[in-house]
Structure formats: structure tokens, C-alpha cells
Coordinates of C-alpha atoms in Angstrom, one line a residue:
Chain F
M173 CA 132.5 63.6 90.7
S174 CA 135.4 63.9 88.3
T175 CA 134.4 60.8 86.3
M176 CA 130.9 62.1 85.4
T177 CA 129.3 60.1 82.6
P178 CA 127.5 62.1 79.9
A179 CA 124.3 60.3 80.8
V180 CA 124.1 62.1 84.2
A181 CA 120.4 62.9 85.0
M182 CA 119.3 66.6 84.8
V183 CA 117.7 66.4 88.2
E184 CA 118.5 63.9 90.8
A185 CA 116.8 64.0 94.2
R186 CA 117.6 61.6 97.0
G187 CA 115.8 61.8 100.3
V188 CA 115.1 65.5 100.1
H189 CA 113.6 67.1 103.2
K190 CA 112.2 70.5 103.8
S191 CA 110.2 72.0 106.7
Y192 CA 108.8 75.4 107.4
A193 CA 108.5 76.4 111.0
G194 CA 108.4 72.9 112.2
V195 CA 106.0 71.6 109.6
E196 CA 107.6 69.0 107.3
V197 CA 106.6 69.7 103.8
L198 CA 109.0 67.3 102.0
R199 CA 109.7 64.1 103.9
G200 CA 112.3 62.3 101.8
V201 CA 111.6 62.8 98.2
D202 CA 113.4 60.7 95.5
L203 CA 113.0 61.8 91.9
T204 CA 115.0 61.5 88.7
V205 CA 114.5 63.7 85.6
Q206 CA 116.4 62.6 82.5
R207 CA 117.6 65.0 79.9
G208 CA 115.0 65.9 77.3
E209 CA 112.3 64.4 79.3
V210 CA 109.0 65.9 80.6
T211 CA 108.2 65.1 84.2
C212 CA 104.9 66.0 85.7
L213 CA 104.2 66.4 89.4
I214 CA 100.7 66.0 90.5
G215 CA 99.1 65.8 94.0
P216 CA 96.7 67.5 96.3
S217 CA 97.5 71.1 97.5
G218 CA 100.0 71.2 100.3
S219 CA 101.6 67.9 99.2
G220 CA 104.9 69.7 98.5
K221 CA 104.9 69.8 94.7
S222 CA 105.7 73.6 94.5
T223 CA 108.2 73.4 97.3
L224 CA 110.1 70.6 95.5
L225 CA 110.2 72.7 92.4
R226 CA 111.4 75.7 94.3
C227 CA 114.2 73.7 95.9
I228 CA 115.4 72.6 92.5
N229 CA 116.4 76.2 91.6
H230 CA 117.2 77.1 95.2
L231 CA 114.4 79.6 95.7
E232 CA 114.1 77.5 98.9
K233 CA 116.9 75.8 100.7
H234 CA 116.3 72.1 101.3
D235 CA 117.2 70.9 104.9
A236 CA 118.4 67.4 104.2
G237 CA 119.0 64.9 101.4
E238 CA 120.9 65.2 98.2
L239 CA 119.7 67.3 95.3
R240 CA 121.7 67.6 92.1
V241 CA 121.0 69.5 89.0
D242 CA 123.1 68.6 85.9
G243 CA 125.3 66.6 88.3
H244 CA 126.1 69.5 90.6
L245 CA 124.8 69.8 94.2
V246 CA 122.2 72.5 94.5
G247 CA 123.6 75.4 96.6
Y248 CA 126.5 73.4 97.9
E249 CA 129.9 72.1 96.8
L250 CA 131.5 68.9 98.1
R251 CA 135.2 69.4 98.8
D252 CA 137.5 67.4 101.0
G253 CA 134.5 65.7 102.6
K254 CA 132.8 68.9 103.6
L255 CA 129.8 70.7 102.1
Y256 CA 130.6 74.3 101.3
E257 CA 127.7 76.6 100.9
R258 CA 128.0 78.3 97.5
N259 CA 128.1 82.1 97.5
N260 CA 125.4 84.3 96.1
K261 CA 127.1 84.9 92.8
Q262 CA 127.5 81.1 92.1
I263 CA 123.9 80.4 93.1
C264 CA 122.7 83.2 90.8
A265 CA 124.7 81.9 87.9
E266 CA 123.3 78.4 88.4
R267 CA 119.7 79.8 88.7
S268 CA 120.1 81.7 85.5
R269 CA 120.3 78.4 83.6
I270 CA 117.1 77.1 85.1
G271 CA 113.9 78.7 83.7
M272 CA 110.9 79.1 86.0
V273 CA 107.3 79.8 85.1
F274 CA 104.9 80.9 87.9
Q275 CA 101.3 80.3 88.5
R276 CA 100.7 84.1 88.7
F277 CA 103.0 84.9 85.7
N278 CA 105.0 87.5 87.7
L279 CA 105.9 89.5 84.7
F280 CA 107.7 92.8 85.5
Q281 CA 104.8 95.2 85.6
H282 CA 106.8 98.3 84.8
L283 CA 108.5 96.9 81.7
T284 CA 107.1 96.3 78.3
V285 CA 106.8 92.8 76.9
L286 CA 110.0 93.2 75.0
E287 CA 111.9 94.6 78.0
N288 CA 110.6 91.7 80.2
I289 CA 112.4 89.3 77.8
T290 CA 115.6 91.3 77.4
I291 CA 116.3 92.4 80.9
G292 CA 117.6 89.0 82.1
Q293 CA 119.8 88.5 79.0
V294 CA 121.3 92.0 79.3
K295 CA 121.7 92.3 83.0
V296 CA 122.5 88.8 84.0
R297 CA 124.0 87.3 80.8
N298 CA 125.7 90.5 79.6
V299 CA 124.3 90.0 76.1
S300 CA 124.3 93.1 74.0
A301 CA 120.9 95.0 73.8
A302 CA 120.7 94.3 70.0
A303 CA 121.2 90.6 70.3
A304 CA 118.9 90.4 73.3
T305 CA 116.2 92.2 71.3
Q306 CA 116.6 89.9 68.3
R307 CA 116.3 86.8 70.5
A308 CA 113.3 88.3 72.3
R309 CA 111.5 88.9 69.0
E310 CA 112.3 85.3 67.8
L311 CA 110.8 84.0 71.1
L312 CA 107.8 86.2 70.9
A313 CA 107.1 84.9 67.4
R314 CA 107.5 81.4 68.7
V315 CA 104.8 81.9 71.4
G316 CA 102.6 83.8 68.9
L317 CA 102.9 87.3 70.4
D318 CA 105.1 89.2 68.0
A319 CA 102.5 92.0 67.7
K320 CA 102.5 92.7 71.5
E321 CA 106.1 93.7 72.1
E322 CA 105.4 97.3 73.1
N323 CA 102.5 96.4 75.4
Y324 CA 102.7 96.4 79.2
P325 CA 101.7 93.1 81.0
S326 CA 98.5 94.7 82.4
Q327 CA 97.3 95.1 78.8
L328 CA 97.5 91.4 78.1
S329 CA 95.2 88.5 78.9
G330 CA 96.3 85.9 81.4
G331 CA 97.1 83.4 78.7
Q332 CA 99.2 86.0 76.8
Q333 CA 101.0 87.0 79.9
Q334 CA 101.9 83.4 80.7
R335 CA 103.2 82.9 77.1
V336 CA 105.4 86.0 77.6
A337 CA 106.6 84.6 80.9
I338 CA 107.6 81.4 79.1
A339 CA 109.5 83.5 76.5
R340 CA 111.2 85.4 79.3
A341 CA 112.4 82.1 80.8
L342 CA 113.5 80.7 77.4
A343 CA 115.5 83.9 76.7
M344 CA 118.1 82.8 79.3
E345 CA 118.8 79.6 77.2
P346 CA 117.9 77.3 80.1
K347 CA 118.9 73.7 80.3
L348 CA 115.9 73.0 82.5
M349 CA 112.4 74.6 82.7
L350 CA 110.3 74.5 85.8
F351 CA 106.6 75.2 85.6
D352 CA 104.7 75.9 88.8
E353 CA 101.0 75.3 88.0
P354 CA 101.3 77.4 84.8
T355 CA 97.6 77.2 83.9
S356 CA 95.9 77.3 87.3
A357 CA 95.3 81.1 87.3
L358 CA 93.9 81.1 83.8
D359 CA 90.3 81.3 82.5
P360 CA 89.4 77.9 81.1
E361 CA 89.3 79.1 77.5
L362 CA 92.9 80.4 77.8
V363 CA 94.5 77.2 79.2
G364 CA 94.8 75.7 75.7
E365 CA 97.1 78.4 74.2
V366 CA 99.6 78.0 77.1
L367 CA 99.6 74.2 77.0
D368 CA 100.2 74.4 73.2
V369 CA 103.3 76.4 73.8
M370 CA 104.5 73.9 76.4
K371 CA 103.8 71.0 74.1
D372 CA 105.8 72.6 71.4
L373 CA 108.6 73.2 73.9
A374 CA 108.5 69.5 74.9
R375 CA 108.7 68.4 71.3
S376 CA 111.8 70.5 70.8
G377 CA 113.6 68.4 73.4
M378 CA 113.5 70.8 76.4
T379 CA 113.9 69.1 79.8
M380 CA 110.8 70.1 81.8
V381 CA 109.4 69.6 85.3
V382 CA 105.7 70.6 85.4
V383 CA 103.6 70.9 88.5
T384 CA 100.1 70.7 87.1
H385 CA 96.4 69.7 87.5
E386 CA 96.0 69.2 83.8
M387 CA 95.8 65.4 83.7
G388 CA 95.2 65.4 79.9
F389 CA 98.5 67.3 79.4
A390 CA 100.3 64.9 81.8
R391 CA 98.9 61.9 80.0
E392 CA 99.8 63.2 76.5
V393 CA 103.2 64.9 77.0
A394 CA 104.8 63.6 80.2
D395 CA 107.5 60.9 80.0
T396 CA 107.2 60.3 83.8
L397 CA 104.5 61.2 86.3
Y398 CA 105.1 61.6 90.0
F399 CA 102.2 61.6 92.5
L400 CA 103.2 63.5 95.7
D401 CA 101.2 63.2 98.8
Q402 CA 102.1 64.6 102.3
G403 CA 105.7 65.2 101.3
V404 CA 106.6 61.9 99.8
I405 CA 106.3 60.3 96.3
E406 CA 103.4 58.0 96.6
E407 CA 103.5 56.6 93.1
S408 CA 105.4 57.2 89.8
G409 CA 105.9 55.9 86.4
D410 CA 104.6 56.1 82.9
P411 CA 101.7 58.6 83.0
R412 CA 99.2 56.5 81.0
E413 CA 100.0 53.5 83.2
V414 CA 99.8 55.4 86.5
L415 CA 96.6 57.3 85.6
A416 CA 94.8 54.3 84.2
N417 CA 95.9 51.9 87.0
P418 CA 96.4 53.8 90.2
Q419 CA 97.9 51.4 92.8
S420 CA 97.5 53.4 96.0
A421 CA 94.2 54.4 97.6
R422 CA 95.4 58.0 97.9
L423 CA 96.0 58.4 94.2
R424 CA 92.6 56.7 93.4
S425 CA 90.9 59.2 95.7
F426 CA 92.9 62.1 94.3
L427 CA 92.1 61.2 90.7
S428 CA 88.4 60.7 91.5
K429 CA 88.3 64.4 92.6
V430 CA 90.2 65.9 89.7
L431 CA 89.2 63.9 86.7
Chain S
M127 CA 53.5 113.5 72.7
V128 CA 53.7 110.0 71.3
T129 CA 56.5 109.1 68.9
N130 CA 56.8 106.0 66.8
G131 CA 60.6 106.0 67.6
D132 CA 61.8 107.1 64.2
D133 CA 61.6 110.9 64.8
E134 CA 64.3 112.7 66.8
V135 CA 63.0 114.2 70.1
E136 CA 64.7 116.7 72.4
V137 CA 66.0 115.4 75.8
V138 CA 65.1 117.7 78.7
P139 CA 67.6 117.2 81.6
V140 CA 66.4 117.2 85.3
R141 CA 66.8 120.6 86.9
H142 CA 68.8 120.4 90.2
V143 CA 67.2 123.3 92.1
G144 CA 69.1 122.5 95.4
R145 CA 72.3 122.4 93.6
W146 CA 71.7 125.9 92.1
I147 CA 70.8 127.4 95.5
G148 CA 73.9 125.9 97.0
A149 CA 76.1 127.3 94.2
L150 CA 74.5 130.7 94.7
V151 CA 75.3 130.8 98.5
V152 CA 78.9 129.8 97.8
A153 CA 79.2 132.4 95.1
L154 CA 77.9 135.1 97.5
V155 CA 80.5 134.1 100.2
L156 CA 83.3 134.1 97.6
A157 CA 82.2 137.6 96.4
M158 CA 82.3 138.9 100.0
L159 CA 85.7 137.4 100.6
V160 CA 87.1 138.9 97.4
H161 CA 85.6 142.2 98.4
T162 CA 87.1 142.3 101.9
V163 CA 90.5 141.0 100.8
V164 CA 91.0 143.0 97.6
F165 CA 88.8 146.0 97.5
S166 CA 87.8 147.2 101.1
K167 CA 89.7 150.1 102.5
A168 CA 91.5 150.1 105.8
S169 CA 89.5 151.7 108.6
G170 CA 89.7 155.5 108.3
G171 CA 92.2 155.3 105.4
T172 CA 92.3 155.3 101.6
S173 CA 94.7 152.4 101.2
S174 CA 93.4 148.8 100.9
R175 CA 92.9 146.9 104.1
F176 CA 95.5 144.3 103.3
G177 CA 98.0 146.9 101.9
W178 CA 98.3 145.4 98.4
A179 CA 100.3 148.3 97.2
I180 CA 102.9 147.5 99.9
V181 CA 102.6 143.8 99.0
F182 CA 103.5 144.5 95.4
H183 CA 106.2 146.9 96.4
Y184 CA 108.0 144.3 98.5
F185 CA 107.1 141.3 96.4
T186 CA 110.3 141.4 94.2
T187 CA 112.7 143.3 96.4
R188 CA 116.3 142.1 96.8
E189 CA 115.8 140.9 100.4
V190 CA 112.7 138.9 99.7
L191 CA 114.1 137.3 96.5
D192 CA 117.4 136.4 98.4
G193 CA 115.3 134.9 101.1
L194 CA 113.2 132.9 98.6
A195 CA 116.4 131.7 97.0
L196 CA 117.8 130.5 100.3
T197 CA 114.4 128.8 101.1
L198 CA 114.6 126.9 97.8
E199 CA 118.2 126.0 98.3
L200 CA 117.6 124.8 101.8
T201 CA 114.5 122.8 100.7
A202 CA 116.4 121.1 97.8
L203 CA 119.5 120.2 100.0
A204 CA 117.5 119.1 103.0
M205 CA 115.2 116.9 100.8
T206 CA 118.2 115.4 99.0
I207 CA 119.8 114.4 102.3
G208 CA 116.3 113.2 103.5
I209 CA 115.6 111.1 100.4
V210 CA 119.1 109.5 100.0
L211 CA 119.5 108.8 103.7
G212 CA 115.9 107.8 104.0
M213 CA 116.1 105.2 101.2
I214 CA 119.3 103.8 102.8
I215 CA 117.5 103.5 106.1
A216 CA 114.5 101.9 104.5
I217 CA 116.6 99.3 102.8
M218 CA 118.5 98.7 106.1
R219 CA 115.1 98.2 107.9
L220 CA 114.5 95.2 105.5
S221 CA 117.9 93.7 106.2
H222 CA 118.0 90.1 107.6
N223 CA 120.8 91.3 110.0
R224 CA 119.2 92.3 113.3
L225 CA 121.9 94.8 114.1
V226 CA 121.4 96.6 110.8
S227 CA 117.6 96.6 110.9
G228 CA 117.6 97.5 114.6
T229 CA 119.9 100.5 114.0
A230 CA 117.6 101.8 111.2
W231 CA 114.6 101.4 113.5
S232 CA 116.3 103.3 116.3
Y233 CA 117.2 106.1 113.9
V234 CA 113.5 106.6 113.0
W235 CA 112.5 106.2 116.6
F236 CA 114.8 109.1 117.7
F237 CA 114.3 111.5 114.9
R238 CA 110.6 111.0 114.6
G239 CA 110.2 111.1 118.4
T240 CA 111.7 114.6 119.0
P241 CA 110.5 117.9 117.6
V242 CA 112.4 119.2 114.6
Y243 CA 112.6 122.6 116.3
V244 CA 114.5 121.0 119.2
Q245 CA 116.7 119.1 116.7
L246 CA 117.6 122.4 115.0
L247 CA 118.6 124.0 118.3
F248 CA 120.6 120.9 119.2
W249 CA 122.7 121.0 116.0
F250 CA 123.1 124.7 116.4
N251 CA 124.8 124.1 119.7
I252 CA 126.6 120.8 118.9
A253 CA 129.9 122.6 118.5
A254 CA 129.7 123.2 122.3
L255 CA 130.1 119.5 122.8
Y256 CA 132.4 118.6 120.0
K257 CA 134.8 121.2 118.6
T258 CA 136.0 118.7 115.9
V259 CA 134.9 115.3 114.7
T260 CA 137.3 112.6 113.5
I261 CA 136.0 109.6 111.7
G262 CA 138.3 106.5 111.8
V263 CA 138.7 103.1 113.3
P264 CA 138.2 103.2 117.1
F265 CA 141.3 102.4 119.2
M266 CA 143.6 102.6 116.2
N267 CA 145.4 105.4 114.5
V268 CA 143.3 105.3 111.3
T269 CA 141.5 108.5 110.2
F270 CA 139.2 108.9 107.2
L271 CA 137.7 112.3 107.8
H272 CA 138.5 115.2 110.0
L273 CA 135.9 118.0 110.4
D274 CA 136.0 121.2 112.3
L275 CA 132.5 121.5 113.7
V276 CA 132.7 125.1 114.8
A277 CA 133.6 126.1 111.3
F278 CA 131.2 123.7 109.6
F279 CA 128.0 124.5 111.5
T280 CA 127.2 127.8 110.0
P281 CA 123.5 128.7 110.4
F282 CA 122.8 127.5 106.8
H283 CA 124.6 124.1 107.4
T284 CA 122.9 123.7 110.7
A285 CA 119.5 124.1 109.1
M286 CA 120.4 121.9 106.2
V287 CA 121.7 119.1 108.4
G288 CA 119.0 119.4 111.0
L289 CA 116.1 119.4 108.5
G290 CA 117.7 116.7 106.4
L291 CA 118.4 114.3 109.2
N292 CA 114.8 114.7 110.5
E293 CA 113.4 114.3 107.0
A294 CA 115.3 111.1 106.5
A295 CA 113.3 109.5 109.3
Y296 CA 110.0 110.2 107.6
M297 CA 111.4 109.4 104.1
S298 CA 112.6 106.0 105.3
E299 CA 109.0 105.1 106.3
I300 CA 107.7 106.3 102.9
G301 CA 110.5 104.3 101.2
R302 CA 109.8 101.2 103.2
S303 CA 106.1 101.3 102.4
G304 CA 107.0 101.5 98.8
L305 CA 109.4 98.6 98.9
I306 CA 107.0 96.3 100.8
S307 CA 104.2 97.2 98.4
V308 CA 105.9 95.4 95.5
D309 CA 104.5 91.9 95.1
E310 CA 106.7 89.0 96.3
G311 CA 106.2 87.3 92.9
Q312 CA 108.2 90.1 91.3
I313 CA 111.2 89.3 93.5
E314 CA 110.9 85.6 92.9
A315 CA 110.7 86.1 89.1
A316 CA 113.8 88.4 89.3
T317 CA 115.6 85.9 91.5
S318 CA 114.8 83.0 89.2
L319 CA 116.3 84.9 86.3
G320 CA 119.6 84.8 88.2
M321 CA 119.5 88.4 89.4
T322 CA 121.5 89.2 92.5
R323 CA 119.7 90.9 95.4
S324 CA 121.0 94.3 94.5
Q325 CA 120.0 93.9 90.8
T326 CA 116.5 92.8 91.9
L327 CA 116.3 95.9 94.1
R328 CA 117.5 98.3 91.5
L329 CA 115.9 96.9 88.4
V330 CA 112.6 95.4 89.6
I331 CA 111.6 96.6 93.1
L332 CA 112.6 100.2 93.2
P333 CA 111.0 101.2 89.9
Q334 CA 107.7 99.7 91.0
A335 CA 108.0 101.1 94.5
M336 CA 108.3 104.6 93.1
R337 CA 104.6 104.6 92.2
V338 CA 103.8 104.3 95.9
I339 CA 106.8 106.5 97.0
I340 CA 106.2 109.6 94.8
P341 CA 102.9 111.0 96.1
P342 CA 103.9 111.2 99.8
T343 CA 107.3 112.4 98.8
G344 CA 105.8 115.3 96.9
N345 CA 103.9 116.0 100.1
E346 CA 107.1 116.0 102.0
V347 CA 108.8 118.4 99.6
I348 CA 106.0 120.8 100.0
S349 CA 106.0 120.3 103.7
M350 CA 109.8 120.9 103.8
L351 CA 109.4 124.1 101.8
K352 CA 107.4 125.5 104.6
T353 CA 109.3 123.8 107.4
T354 CA 112.4 125.7 106.3
S355 CA 110.8 128.7 107.9
L356 CA 111.9 127.1 111.2
A357 CA 115.4 127.9 110.2
I358 CA 114.6 131.3 111.6
A359 CA 115.5 129.6 115.0
V360 CA 119.1 129.3 113.9
S361 CA 119.2 132.7 112.2
V362 CA 119.2 131.7 108.6
T363 CA 117.8 134.6 106.5
E364 CA 115.3 132.5 104.5
L365 CA 112.1 133.8 103.1
L366 CA 110.2 134.2 106.5
T367 CA 113.3 135.7 108.2
A368 CA 113.7 138.1 105.4
V369 CA 110.1 139.5 105.7
T370 CA 110.3 139.6 109.5
N371 CA 113.5 141.6 109.1
I372 CA 111.6 144.1 106.9
Y373 CA 108.5 144.4 109.0
S374 CA 110.4 144.8 112.2
A375 CA 111.7 148.0 110.6
N376 CA 108.5 149.4 108.9
Y377 CA 105.8 147.7 111.0
E378 CA 103.9 146.6 107.9
I379 CA 103.4 143.1 109.3
M380 CA 100.3 141.9 107.4
P381 CA 101.4 142.9 103.9
L382 CA 104.8 141.4 104.4
L383 CA 103.4 138.1 105.7
L384 CA 101.2 138.1 102.6
V385 CA 104.4 138.5 100.5
A386 CA 105.9 135.4 102.1
S387 CA 102.6 133.5 101.8
L388 CA 102.1 134.3 98.2
W389 CA 105.7 133.1 97.4
Y390 CA 105.1 129.9 99.3
L391 CA 101.8 129.3 97.4
I392 CA 103.5 130.0 94.0
V393 CA 106.3 127.5 94.7
T394 CA 103.9 124.9 96.0
T395 CA 101.8 125.2 92.9
I396 CA 104.9 124.7 90.7
L397 CA 105.9 121.7 92.8
S398 CA 102.5 120.1 92.6
I399 CA 102.5 120.3 88.8
G400 CA 105.9 118.8 88.7
Q401 CA 104.8 116.0 91.0
Y402 CA 101.8 115.2 88.7
Y403 CA 104.2 114.5 85.8
V404 CA 106.6 112.5 87.8
E405 CA 103.7 110.4 89.0
R406 CA 102.6 109.9 85.5
H407 CA 106.0 108.7 84.5
Y408 CA 106.2 106.0 87.2
A409 CA 102.6 104.9 86.5
K410 CA 103.9 103.2 83.3
G411 CA 102.5 99.8 83.0
A412 CA 100.4 100.1 86.2
L413 CA 97.3 101.3 84.4
R414 CA 95.8 100.1 81.2
T415 CA 95.3 103.7 79.9
P416 CA 97.2 106.6 81.6
P417 CA 95.0 109.3 83.0
P418 CA 94.7 112.5 80.9
T419 CA 97.0 115.5 81.7
P420 CA 95.3 118.5 83.3
L421 CA 95.5 120.2 79.9
Q422 CA 93.8 117.3 78.1
R423 CA 91.1 117.2 80.9
L424 CA 90.5 121.0 80.5
R425 CA 90.1 120.5 76.8
Q426 CA 87.6 117.7 77.4
D427 CA 85.6 119.8 79.8
V428 CA 85.5 122.8 77.5
R429 CA 84.4 120.6 74.6
G430 CA 81.7 118.9 76.8
V431 CA 80.2 122.3 78.0
A432 CA 80.4 123.8 74.5
S433 CA 78.5 121.0 72.9
K434 CA 75.8 121.2 75.6
M435 CA 75.5 124.9 75.0
R436 CA 75.3 124.6 71.2
S437 CA 72.2 122.4 71.0
P438 CA 70.0 120.4 73.3
R439 CA 70.6 116.7 73.2
R440 CA 68.3 114.8 70.7
V441 CA 67.8 111.1 70.4
R442 CA 65.7 108.6 68.5
P443 CA 63.7 106.9 71.3
K444 CA 63.9 103.5 69.6
A445 CA 67.7 103.6 69.4
A446 CA 68.0 105.0 73.0
A447 CA 65.8 102.3 74.5

């Protein structure tokens, strides 16, 4: 641990297990996300993609296996040969550096667009209100919504809400961004505007893990593609390779349904 | 008449005959009611049946106003205890610790399961069981608080504590329904920003829960205003006690009950208006366009009726089709 090399991966999962009420959702997942890379997770519903994502920022506790973010064990600390559970404060601090974007946006309904983006900076990061507002305005301009800062989420379209949600996550200056099916709840004509923001983010060098059904996005933007099925990684590699040449029967049948 | 669609023609609305007859019957009943309540004379007398002269005479007397003040004070204090304690119990109910959530459940079970009248009598007589109360660490010589119950449980304090503790049980259920009405996704989003559980509760859940909590809480405040009249059981001279004291001396029972009722109605009206604006405040972001205030609505109605009176509606058939 003390001799960490600078090339340590952003996310490193080894044999990660997770079950809910006796049902094994993750059955030994291995995955590596390098810094600055975009990783896409695809797979049928119930395959464990979202659960894996939620384990990475400790929204869910994994049961077994080793899961590291930025070299640190998620939720635990290894000292004198024992795993110490981290306390809430430490876990919250870790989480605040991992951005998450949800399928259903989950913007705070009672706050304006601007307040949605400043609240985390001010309350978690202790940034001054003025600095937080300035950063929020820059981010809104970046996602093309600078005219909407006084609106409430319910007054925005799904695509606009999701772009605000991305800005809200970016406001925390994350080192890693997690996307949980960010375009699945959108009308087809609104998918493009969200994917454009994500592509722009990928080009800027952000490390991203994206659970998605957008194969075009995966092929174009992802550095690595993982296909999950029944809680294990069935296939992985360069997305163009994997999508063009599926090795397993499961991936072939999955792709025949979604493409 | 046949039009080519370019000329304006008058629109004749359907006449709702049944509706007119219904309105006439209702108007007649209302007129009879007003007549008997306001104008009719008491049998064999010259004063009005309901004794309005006496009502007006006693409406603003010292005793009645003092009673009203005590009623308002008792309502405010008992509701404050009820709301604060109720929210704590609601949050306890949602705790992952079984002892904490179980205790909260038992509180509601007890205070909702016994009549508030019995509870008031119970607190009134509690000093018979405990002369003093000392709060500290059991089995050790540590004391935080020492209270002389005989001195503390004056009639007013008894009513305040009794009504407040009972109210907390109901408020906790209202609070809980508000808390669980907030979408789980809101909690996940707050958590993923790195907020602690208490920050999530304070900054994200509670403000949104308020929208659900306010209407039934307004109901509870109004209900409490009237429940304070039970304080007569522990001899607090609130509004109802004040008027009963008066009519037990002069036997003008009905006029004095009217005095109390009118005051309850006035305060309830003011509280309802207040509730409307508090609701509007917490509806921020929940609706795309906030509903109009009563004043705005009144203005709209007046404008609508006025424009109908001024001229019959006219349209060009082509444009209307």
C-alpha cells in the first residue's frame, strides 16, 4: 500500500460478490478502469450492471472480494491484517469525489437548477456560496443550459434535467463519474443531447464508467467494454472488437436483441 | 340563418333549468335560516331568539378575551410540543435500530390508544404518584434535572403537557407519512453527493416532505384549537370555561355559547388562510405553475362574470369550427 505507483488504476475489482436476500447478483466480478478511460458496461436487465456501479461508490456494500477506487479499498481500511469498516464521515468524503448520474435524474425537486448544482459544493465541500455559484454557471454553460438556472426541475425536459444532473455531479470535481443508464428514461429525440455532453466529458479526459444500452455510444466512445451476464463478466475488451466479433453465445443473443 | 362564415354571429348558451330550480330552493332555505337565526324574536318577547344583543355585549368582555388568549396560548404551546416531539418520533420510527423504532411505535400506540380526556386527568393527578422527578443515570449519583411535580403541574401546565404529548402521537404519523413520501432517488442523489444522513434529512428529505406534512398539520392545529376546550376538565379558564363561568351566573347559555363559537370560527378562518400561504411556499418546484391566490382567483372570477354581462359571446363560425 505504501509503495503505490502513480499508474494505479482508478477502479480495480477482484472477485466482487453481492447478494440481496439470498439472491446472488454479483458472482465474482473482475474489472479494471484505467485513469482517463471510458468503460461501458452492457448486459441484460438483472445482470448486475447497476449493482456493480452502486458498489463502486458504496451506495451498496459488497459482500466479498476486493474493490478499490483510486487505490483505496471501498468502505474499508486494511490495518495490521484486519479490515476496519470506515466510519460514515470517511465514506461520505470518498463518495463526494465520485460523481453519479441516475437513470431517473433524481434532481432535487424543491431546489432551482442553480441550487441543485451549488448545494453539494456548499454543504459538503464547504465552498463559499459565491464560488459555488460561479462554478455552477460555468458548468451550466458547458452543458448548454445557462438560461435555465432559475427554473425548477419539473419545468425542464428529461434531457435538460439529465444535463443538469451531470453538471451537479461535475460540480463536486469528481475524479470518477458513474452513469447508471443515463438515457434510458428519455424520449428518443432527447437521447442525443445527453450523449453529446457525455462525449464532450470523455474527450476532456474524465474517467467514466457507463452502464448503457446505447451500443453506438459504446462503440464510439468507450475504451473498454464489459458484457455482464448473470453476475459475471462474460466478455470484455475493445468495444469495436467485442461488438463486431462476439465470442460467447450469450453476447451474440443479447446483441441480436438490442441492435 | 345561414352564414358564409365571415360574419360574426351571437352564441346562445344552453339554459340549465334544473340548475336554476336547485339554486332557488337552496336560496329559500338559506333565507329561512338567516331569518330564524338573525331576525326572529324569542317566543313572547321582543329580543331576538338567539340573543344577539347579549352576544355582542359579551363578545369583547375582559373574561372572554382572557379566555381566548389562554386558548391561543395553549394551542400554540401544545402544538409546538406536538410538532417537535412528533417529528423526533417520526424520525425514530425510521431508525434501523429496533429498540429506537420500537420505542417510537410504543409511544404512538399508547397515546393514540387512550382518550385525550383520560390523559388530561392522568397528568392532573400525576403529582399524587410522583411528588418530584429526578432525571439522571440510574443506580449512580448523577443528576441532570430535578423537578417538583406538585409545583410544576399547575392547571395550565397540565393541559399543555397533556395535549402536547397526545398531539405528538398524531403528528409523528403525519411526519412519517411525509418522510416516506419522498422518492428514494432523492436520498440516493444526496448520498452520492457525499451528504451525511442528517444533511440528507435536513436539506433534501424534510423540505420535500413538508408539502405532504403541511395540510394535515393545519388540520391538527385547527383541531387543537377546539380540543383545548377539554382543558375545562383540569380547570383552566380558557375560552369555553370563561363563557360557562359567565352563563352559570346569568343563565344566558345560548348567547354565550355563540360568543365562544364565533371566536373559534374567526380564529379557524385566520389559521386556514395562513395554512394556504404556507402550503404555497412549500409547493415550490412541485408544480409547473403555482395555483392562484384566493385574491387572484376572485379577480379572475369577477372579470369572467363581468365580461359575460357586458356583451354576449360572438364568433365567426369558420374560425370556431
